[in-house]
Short mmCIF file of C-alpha atoms and ligand atoms in Angstrom, two decimals:
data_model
loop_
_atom_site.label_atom_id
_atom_site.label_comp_id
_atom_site.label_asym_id
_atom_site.label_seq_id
_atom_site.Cartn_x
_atom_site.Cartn_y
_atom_site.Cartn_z
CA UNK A 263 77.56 83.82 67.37
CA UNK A 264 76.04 80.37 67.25
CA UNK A 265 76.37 77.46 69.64
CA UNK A 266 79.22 74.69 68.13
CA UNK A 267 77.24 72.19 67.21
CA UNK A 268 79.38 68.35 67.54
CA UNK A 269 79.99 68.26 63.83
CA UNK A 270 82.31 65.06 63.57
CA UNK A 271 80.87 61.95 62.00
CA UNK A 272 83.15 59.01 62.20
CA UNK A 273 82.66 57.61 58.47
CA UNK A 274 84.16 53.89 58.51
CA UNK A 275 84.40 53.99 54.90
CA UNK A 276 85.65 57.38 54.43
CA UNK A 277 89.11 57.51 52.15
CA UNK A 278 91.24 59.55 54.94
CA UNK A 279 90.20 58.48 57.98
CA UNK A 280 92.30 59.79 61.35
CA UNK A 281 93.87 58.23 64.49
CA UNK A 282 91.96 59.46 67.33
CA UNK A 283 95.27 59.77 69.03
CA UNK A 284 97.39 61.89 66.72
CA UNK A 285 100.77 63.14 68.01
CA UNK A 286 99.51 66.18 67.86
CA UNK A 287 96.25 68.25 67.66
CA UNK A 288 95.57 70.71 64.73
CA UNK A 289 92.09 72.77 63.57
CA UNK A 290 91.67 73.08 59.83
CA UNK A 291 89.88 76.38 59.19
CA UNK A 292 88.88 77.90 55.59
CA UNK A 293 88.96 74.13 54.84
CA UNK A 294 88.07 74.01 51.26
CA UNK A 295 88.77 70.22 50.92
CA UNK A 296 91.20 69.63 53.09
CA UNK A 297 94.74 70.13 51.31
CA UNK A 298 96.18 71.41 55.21
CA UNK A 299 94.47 68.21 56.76
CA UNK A 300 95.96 65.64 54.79
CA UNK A 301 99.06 67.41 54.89
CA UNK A 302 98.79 67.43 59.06
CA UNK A 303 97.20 64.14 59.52
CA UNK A 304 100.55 62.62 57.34
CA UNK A 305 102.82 63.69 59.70
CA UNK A 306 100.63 62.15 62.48
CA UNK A 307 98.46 65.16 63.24
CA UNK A 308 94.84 64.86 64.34
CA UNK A 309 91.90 67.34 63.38
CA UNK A 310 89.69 68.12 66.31
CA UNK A 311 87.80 71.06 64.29
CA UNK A 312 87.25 72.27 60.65
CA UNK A 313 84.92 74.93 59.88
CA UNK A 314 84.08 75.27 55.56
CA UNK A 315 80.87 76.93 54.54
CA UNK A 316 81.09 75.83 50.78
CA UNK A 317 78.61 73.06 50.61
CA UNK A 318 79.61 71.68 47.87
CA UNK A 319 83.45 71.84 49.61
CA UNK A 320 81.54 70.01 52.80
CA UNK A 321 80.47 67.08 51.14
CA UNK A 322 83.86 66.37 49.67
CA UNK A 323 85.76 67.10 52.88
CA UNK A 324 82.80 64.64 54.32
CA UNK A 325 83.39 62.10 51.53
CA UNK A 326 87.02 61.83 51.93
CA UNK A 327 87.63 62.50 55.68
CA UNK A 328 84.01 61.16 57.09
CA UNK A 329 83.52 64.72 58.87
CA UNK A 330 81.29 67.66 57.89
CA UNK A 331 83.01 70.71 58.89
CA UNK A 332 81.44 73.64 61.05
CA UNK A 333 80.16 76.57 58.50
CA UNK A 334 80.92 79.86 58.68
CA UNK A 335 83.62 81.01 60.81
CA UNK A 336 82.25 84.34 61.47
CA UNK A 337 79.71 82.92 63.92
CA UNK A 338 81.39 80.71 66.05
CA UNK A 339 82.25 81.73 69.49
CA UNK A 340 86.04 81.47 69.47
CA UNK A 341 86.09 79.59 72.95
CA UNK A 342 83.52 76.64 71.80
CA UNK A 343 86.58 75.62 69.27
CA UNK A 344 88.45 72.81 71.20
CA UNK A 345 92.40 72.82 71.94
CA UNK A 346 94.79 72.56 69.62
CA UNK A 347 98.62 72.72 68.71
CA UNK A 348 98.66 73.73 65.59
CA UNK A 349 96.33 76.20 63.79
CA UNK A 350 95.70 75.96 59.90
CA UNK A 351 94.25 78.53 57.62
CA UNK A 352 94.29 79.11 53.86
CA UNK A 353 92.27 82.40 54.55
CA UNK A 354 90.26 83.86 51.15
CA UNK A 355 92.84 85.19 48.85
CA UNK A 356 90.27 87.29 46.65
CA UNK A 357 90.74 90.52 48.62
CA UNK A 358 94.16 90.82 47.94
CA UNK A 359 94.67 89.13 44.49
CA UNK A 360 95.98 90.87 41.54
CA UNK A 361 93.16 89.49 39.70
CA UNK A 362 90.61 90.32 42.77
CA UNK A 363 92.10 93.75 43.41
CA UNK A 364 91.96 95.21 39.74
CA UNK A 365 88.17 93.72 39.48
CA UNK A 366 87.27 95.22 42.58
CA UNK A 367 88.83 98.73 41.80
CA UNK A 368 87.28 98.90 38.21
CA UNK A 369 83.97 97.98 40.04
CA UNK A 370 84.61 100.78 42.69
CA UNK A 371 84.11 98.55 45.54
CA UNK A 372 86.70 97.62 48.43
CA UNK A 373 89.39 95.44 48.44
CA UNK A 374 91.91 94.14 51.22
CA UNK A 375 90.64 94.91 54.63
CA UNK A 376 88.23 97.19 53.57
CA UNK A 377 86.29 94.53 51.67
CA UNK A 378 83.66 93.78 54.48
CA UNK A 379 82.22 90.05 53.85
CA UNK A 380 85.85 88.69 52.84
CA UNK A 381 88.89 91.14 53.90
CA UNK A 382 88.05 90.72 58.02
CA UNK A 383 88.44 86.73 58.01
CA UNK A 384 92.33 87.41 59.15
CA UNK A 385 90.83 88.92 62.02
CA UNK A 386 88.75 86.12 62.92
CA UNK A 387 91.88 84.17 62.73
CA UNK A 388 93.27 86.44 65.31
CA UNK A 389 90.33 86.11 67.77
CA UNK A 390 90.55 82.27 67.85
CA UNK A 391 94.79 82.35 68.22
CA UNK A 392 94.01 84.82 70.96
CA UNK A 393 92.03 82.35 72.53
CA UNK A 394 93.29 78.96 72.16
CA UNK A 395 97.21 80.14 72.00
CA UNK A 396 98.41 77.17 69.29
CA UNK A 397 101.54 76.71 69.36
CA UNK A 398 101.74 77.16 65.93
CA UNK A 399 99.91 79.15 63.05
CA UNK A 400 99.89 78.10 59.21
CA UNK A 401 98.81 80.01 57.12
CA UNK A 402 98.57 80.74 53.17
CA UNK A 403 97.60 83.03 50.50
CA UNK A 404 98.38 84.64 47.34
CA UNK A 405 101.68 86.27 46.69
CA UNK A 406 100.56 89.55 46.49
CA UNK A 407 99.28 89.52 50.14
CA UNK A 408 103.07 90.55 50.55
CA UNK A 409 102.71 93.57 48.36
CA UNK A 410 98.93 94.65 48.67
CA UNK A 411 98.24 98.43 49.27
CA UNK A 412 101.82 98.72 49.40
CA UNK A 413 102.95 96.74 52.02
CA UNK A 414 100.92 97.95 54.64
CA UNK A 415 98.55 94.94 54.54
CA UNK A 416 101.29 92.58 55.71
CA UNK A 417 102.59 94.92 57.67
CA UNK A 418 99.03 94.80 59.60
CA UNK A 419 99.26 90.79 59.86
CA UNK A 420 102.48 90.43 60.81
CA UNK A 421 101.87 93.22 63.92
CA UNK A 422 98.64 91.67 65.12
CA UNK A 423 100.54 88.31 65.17
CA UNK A 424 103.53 89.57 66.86
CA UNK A 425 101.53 91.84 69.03
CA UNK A 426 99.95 87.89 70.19
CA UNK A 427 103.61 87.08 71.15
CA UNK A 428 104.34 84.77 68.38
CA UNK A 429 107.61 84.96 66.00
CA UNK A 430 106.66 85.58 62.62
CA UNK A 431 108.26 83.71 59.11
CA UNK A 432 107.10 84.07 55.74
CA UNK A 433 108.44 82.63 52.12
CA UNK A 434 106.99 83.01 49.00
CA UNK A 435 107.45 79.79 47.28
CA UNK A 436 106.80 78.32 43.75
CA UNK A 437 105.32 74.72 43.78
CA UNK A 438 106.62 74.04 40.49
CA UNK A 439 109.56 71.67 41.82
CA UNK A 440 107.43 69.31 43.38
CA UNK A 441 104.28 69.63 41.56
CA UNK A 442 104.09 70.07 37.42
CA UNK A 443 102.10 73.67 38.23
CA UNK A 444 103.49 77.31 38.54
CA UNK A 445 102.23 78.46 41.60
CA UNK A 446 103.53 81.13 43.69
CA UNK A 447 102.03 81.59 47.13
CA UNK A 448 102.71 83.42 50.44
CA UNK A 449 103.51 80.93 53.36
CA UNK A 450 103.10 82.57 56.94
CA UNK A 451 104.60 79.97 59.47
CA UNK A 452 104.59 81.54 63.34
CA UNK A 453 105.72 80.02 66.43
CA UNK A 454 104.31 80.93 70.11
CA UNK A 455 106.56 82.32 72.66
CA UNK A 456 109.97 81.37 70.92
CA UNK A 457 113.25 83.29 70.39
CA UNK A 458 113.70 80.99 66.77
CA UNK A 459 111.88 81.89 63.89
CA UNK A 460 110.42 79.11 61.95
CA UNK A 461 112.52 77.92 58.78
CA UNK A 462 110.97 77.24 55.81
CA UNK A 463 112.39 74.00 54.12
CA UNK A 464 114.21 74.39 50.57
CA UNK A 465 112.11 74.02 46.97
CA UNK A 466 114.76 74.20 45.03
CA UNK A 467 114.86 71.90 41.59
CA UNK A 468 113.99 71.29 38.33
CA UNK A 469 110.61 72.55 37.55
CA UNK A 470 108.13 69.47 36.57
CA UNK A 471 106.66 69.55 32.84
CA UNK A 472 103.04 68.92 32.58
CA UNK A 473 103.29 65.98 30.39
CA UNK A 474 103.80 63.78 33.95
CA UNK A 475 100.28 63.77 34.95
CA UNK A 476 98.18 63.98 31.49
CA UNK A 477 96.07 60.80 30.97
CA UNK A 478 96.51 59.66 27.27
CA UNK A 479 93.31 58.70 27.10
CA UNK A 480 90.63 61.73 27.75
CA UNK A 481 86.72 61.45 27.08
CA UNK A 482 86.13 63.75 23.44
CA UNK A 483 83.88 66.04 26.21
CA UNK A 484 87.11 68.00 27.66
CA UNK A 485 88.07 69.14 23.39
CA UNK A 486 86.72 72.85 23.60
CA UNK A 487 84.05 73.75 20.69
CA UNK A 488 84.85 75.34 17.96
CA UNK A 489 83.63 78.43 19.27
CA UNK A 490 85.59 78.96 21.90
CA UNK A 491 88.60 78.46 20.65
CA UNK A 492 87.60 80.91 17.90
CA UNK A 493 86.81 82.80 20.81
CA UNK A 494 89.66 82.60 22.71
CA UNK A 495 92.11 83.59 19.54
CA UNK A 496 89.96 86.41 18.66
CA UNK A 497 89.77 87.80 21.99
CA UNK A 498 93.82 87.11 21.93
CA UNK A 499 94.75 88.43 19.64
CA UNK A 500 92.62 91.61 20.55
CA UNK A 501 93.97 91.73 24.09
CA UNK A 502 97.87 91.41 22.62
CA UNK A 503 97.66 94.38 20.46
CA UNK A 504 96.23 96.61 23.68
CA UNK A 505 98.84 94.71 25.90
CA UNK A 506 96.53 94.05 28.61
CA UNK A 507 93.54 91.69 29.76
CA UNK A 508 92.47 87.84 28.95
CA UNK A 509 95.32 85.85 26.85
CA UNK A 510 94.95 81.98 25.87
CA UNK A 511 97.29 79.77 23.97
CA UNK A 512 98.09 76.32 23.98
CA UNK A 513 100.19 74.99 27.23
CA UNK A 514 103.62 73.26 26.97
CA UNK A 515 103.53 70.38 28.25
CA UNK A 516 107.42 69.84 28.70
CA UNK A 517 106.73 72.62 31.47
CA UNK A 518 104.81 73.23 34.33
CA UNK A 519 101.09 74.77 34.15
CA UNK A 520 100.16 77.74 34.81
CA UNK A 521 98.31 78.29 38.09
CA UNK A 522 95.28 76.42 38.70
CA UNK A 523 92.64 78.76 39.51
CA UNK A 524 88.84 78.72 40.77
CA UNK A 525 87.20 79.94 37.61
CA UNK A 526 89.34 77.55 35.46
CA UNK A 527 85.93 75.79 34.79
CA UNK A 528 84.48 78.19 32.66
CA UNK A 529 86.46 78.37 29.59
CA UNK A 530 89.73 76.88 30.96
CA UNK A 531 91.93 79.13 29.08
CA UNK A 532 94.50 79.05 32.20
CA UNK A 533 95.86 75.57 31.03
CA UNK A 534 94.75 73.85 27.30
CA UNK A 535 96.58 70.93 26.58
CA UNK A 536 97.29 70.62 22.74
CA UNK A 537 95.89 67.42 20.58
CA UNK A 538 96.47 66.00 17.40
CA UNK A 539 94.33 67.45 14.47
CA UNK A 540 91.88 68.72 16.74
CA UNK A 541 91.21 71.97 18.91
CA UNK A 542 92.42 71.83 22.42
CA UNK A 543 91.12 69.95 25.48
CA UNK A 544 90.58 71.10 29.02
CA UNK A 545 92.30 69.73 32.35
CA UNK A 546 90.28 67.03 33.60
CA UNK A 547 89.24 67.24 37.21
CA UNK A 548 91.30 64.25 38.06
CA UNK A 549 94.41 65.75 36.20
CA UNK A 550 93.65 69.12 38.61
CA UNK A 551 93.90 66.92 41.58
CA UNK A 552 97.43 66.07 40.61
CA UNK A 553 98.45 69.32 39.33
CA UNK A 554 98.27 70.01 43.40
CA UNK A 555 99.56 66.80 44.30
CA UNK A 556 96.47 64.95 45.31
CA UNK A 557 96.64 61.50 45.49
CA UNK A 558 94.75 59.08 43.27
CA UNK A 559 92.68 58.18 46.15
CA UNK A 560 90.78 61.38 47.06
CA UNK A 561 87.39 61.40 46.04
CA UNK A 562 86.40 64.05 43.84
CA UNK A 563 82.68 65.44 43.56
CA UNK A 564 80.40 64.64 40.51
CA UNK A 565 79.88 68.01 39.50
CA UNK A 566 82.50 69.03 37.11
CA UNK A 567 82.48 72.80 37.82
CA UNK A 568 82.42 71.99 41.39
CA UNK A 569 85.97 69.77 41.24
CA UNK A 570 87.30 72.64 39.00
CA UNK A 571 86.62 75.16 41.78
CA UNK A 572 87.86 73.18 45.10
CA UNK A 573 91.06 72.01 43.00
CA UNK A 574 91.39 75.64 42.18
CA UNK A 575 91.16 77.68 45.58
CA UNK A 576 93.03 74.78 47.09
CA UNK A 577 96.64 74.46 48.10
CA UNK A 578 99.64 72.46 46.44
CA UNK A 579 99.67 69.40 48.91
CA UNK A 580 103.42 68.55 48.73
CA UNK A 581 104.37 72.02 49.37
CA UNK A 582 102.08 72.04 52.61
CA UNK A 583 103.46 68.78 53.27
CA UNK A 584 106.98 69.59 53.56
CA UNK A 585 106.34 72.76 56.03
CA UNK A 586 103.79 70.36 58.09
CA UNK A 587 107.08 67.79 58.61
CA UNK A 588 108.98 71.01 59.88
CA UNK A 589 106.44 71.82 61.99
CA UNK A 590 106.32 68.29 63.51
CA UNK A 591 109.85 69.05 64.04
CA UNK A 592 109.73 71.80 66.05
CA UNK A 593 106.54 70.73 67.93
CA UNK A 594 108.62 67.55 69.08
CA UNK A 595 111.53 70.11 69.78
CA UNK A 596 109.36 72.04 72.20
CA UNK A 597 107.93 68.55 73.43
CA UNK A 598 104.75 68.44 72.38
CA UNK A 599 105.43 65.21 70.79
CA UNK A 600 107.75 62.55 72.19
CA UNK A 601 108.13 60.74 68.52
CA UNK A 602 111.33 60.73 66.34
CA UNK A 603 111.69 63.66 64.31
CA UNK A 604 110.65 63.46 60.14
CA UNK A 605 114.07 63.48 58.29
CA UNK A 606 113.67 66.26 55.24
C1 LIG B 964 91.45 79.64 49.51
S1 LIG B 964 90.17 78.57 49.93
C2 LIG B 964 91.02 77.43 50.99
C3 LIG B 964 91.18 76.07 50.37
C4 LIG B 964 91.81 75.04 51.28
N1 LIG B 964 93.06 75.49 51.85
C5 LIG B 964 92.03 73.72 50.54
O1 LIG B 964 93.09 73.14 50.64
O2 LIG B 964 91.14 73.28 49.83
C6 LIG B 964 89.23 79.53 51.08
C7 LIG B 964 87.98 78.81 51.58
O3 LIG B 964 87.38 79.59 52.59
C8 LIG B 964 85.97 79.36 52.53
N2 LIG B 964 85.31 80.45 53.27
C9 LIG B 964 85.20 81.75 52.89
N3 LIG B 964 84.57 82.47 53.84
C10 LIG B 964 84.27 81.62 54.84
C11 LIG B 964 83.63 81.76 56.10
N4 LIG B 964 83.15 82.95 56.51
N5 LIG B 964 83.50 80.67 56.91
C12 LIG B 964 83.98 79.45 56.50
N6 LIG B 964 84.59 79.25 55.31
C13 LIG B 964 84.74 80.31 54.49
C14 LIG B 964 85.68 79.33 51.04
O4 LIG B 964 84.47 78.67 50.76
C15 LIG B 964 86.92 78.60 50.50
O5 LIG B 964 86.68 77.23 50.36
#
């Protein structure tokens, strides 16, 4: 454990900046680049502690909210983080991905819990809610947290949280109503000391089609060669006739995309937007940004691979958005705030 060093630099010019007087305090841990924070701060919330150990991550958190956040979370001393109402965390999903869980079985190494540098993080989690008592967790992750090693994963959560005497709600919810993405993640809302469990607002609706957020205009650099999409067919068509492994085809864009992910950058095969007369073209990083509902504002790094990545591990911001206003409700419920409610 490490000493908390005072990590917040007030950036005048950064994009996001935040009241110092929020209606309510929250910590934004796992931060990535900040898809919980601007969530929280638009419902009037105020970050007093973020802890990212990404660099790259850092300097766009920095860039857009004028604050580096605290690096790893392993190594700070649960009582050094300050107060707070509402606790945010988008723990790492590897250790319990599909994707994560089959690579890290055919490798022979361990997965969920077991997996040592990223399984544990929950538990660090724990040790700071034990401490600091929000009245509120948020947390997210993949879908198949729910179903990982058959249950008993979640079954482990949801104990130690109830164990911490908090209720404990979860919904699994696809963003593709309010954001032109497929993306199906595990929402873990838990309230401190209540006899109500938290409820999760309604996504229901017409999914978005791609098409809404594709410049018409794209730089000739996003077409893929003509390698890789020889590549990519080949290895197709392979892949089909064994019925398992890597698959890429053209998306439709009167649908949404399928799920953003972190390695998108290094073929993009997850999402290839069809052209004229020409091979395919990637996503570019500003396109990713909306595909999660960023707005046009947010600064996005230089480095392309970099934006790929952060746009990839991070969260669908309307989603978070909509459970952040509930949570606002029920924080003013329990009186925690003394502002009129957000109507859904
Ligand atoms: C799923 S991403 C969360 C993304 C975030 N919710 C967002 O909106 O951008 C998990 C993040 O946890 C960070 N991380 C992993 N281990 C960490 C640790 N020990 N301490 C601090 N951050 C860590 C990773 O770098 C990654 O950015």
């Amino acid at each position: 454990m490490y000493k908390l060093e005072h990590n917040y630099f007030p950036a005048a010019d950064c994009e996001f900046p935040q009241s110092e007087t929020g209606k309510f305090k929250f910590i934004d841990l796992f931060a990535g680049i900040g898809g919980f924070r601007l969530a929280m701060q638009s419902v009037g919330g105020t970050c007093v502690f973020s802890s990212e150990w990404n660099k790259d991550s850092q300097t766009t958190y920095f860039d857009n909210f004028g604050e580096f956040p605290a690096g790893d979370i392993t190594k700070i001393y649960e009582n050094d983080i300050p107060e707070h109402d509402v606790l945010c965390a988008g723990f790492p999903c590897q250790p319990f991905s599909l994707a994560g869980v089959s690579a890290r079985t055919s490798l022979n190494t361990a997965h969920g819990f077991a997996c040592e540098t990223q399984g544990t993080l929950f538990f660090d989690v724990m040790r700071i809610v034990a401490a600091k008592r929000p009245a509120v967790i948020f947390l997210e992750n993949v879908k198949n947290l729910v179903r990982h090693d058959k249950g008993n994963t979640f079954a482990v959560i949801k104990k130690a949280i109830e164990e911490l005497g908090y209720s404990f709600s979860y919904a699994v919810i696809n963003a593709q109503t309010v954001v032109p993405q497929k993306r199906e993640r595990c929402y873990i809302v838990c309230l401190r000391d209540s006899p109500v469990k938290f409820e999760f607002p309604d996504f229901q609706g017409k999914p978005i089609p791609l098409k809404t957020i594709l410049d018409p205009n794209v730089p000739e650099t996003f077409t893929i060669s003509d390698k890789l999409w020889a590549g990519h067919q080949r290895r197709t068509a392979t892949n089909l006739a064994r019925g398992a492994g890597f698959t890429a085809f053209c998306a439709d864009i009167e649908k949404p995309a399928n799920t953003l992910v972190a390695r998108y950058w290094k073929d993009g095969k997850e999402c290839l937007v069809p052209q004229q007369n020409k091979n395919p073209r990637m996503l570019t990083p500003r396109e990713c940004a909306r595909l999660q509902g960023y707005p046009e504002s947010f600064r996005i790094p230089a480095s392309k691979a970099a934006a790929y990545r952060q746009f990839g591990n991070s969260v669908a911001l309307p989603v978070v958005t909509k459970i952040a206003e509930k949570i606002f409700n029920h924080l003013m419920e329990i009186k925690l705030c003394n502002l009129a409610p957000i109507k859904n």
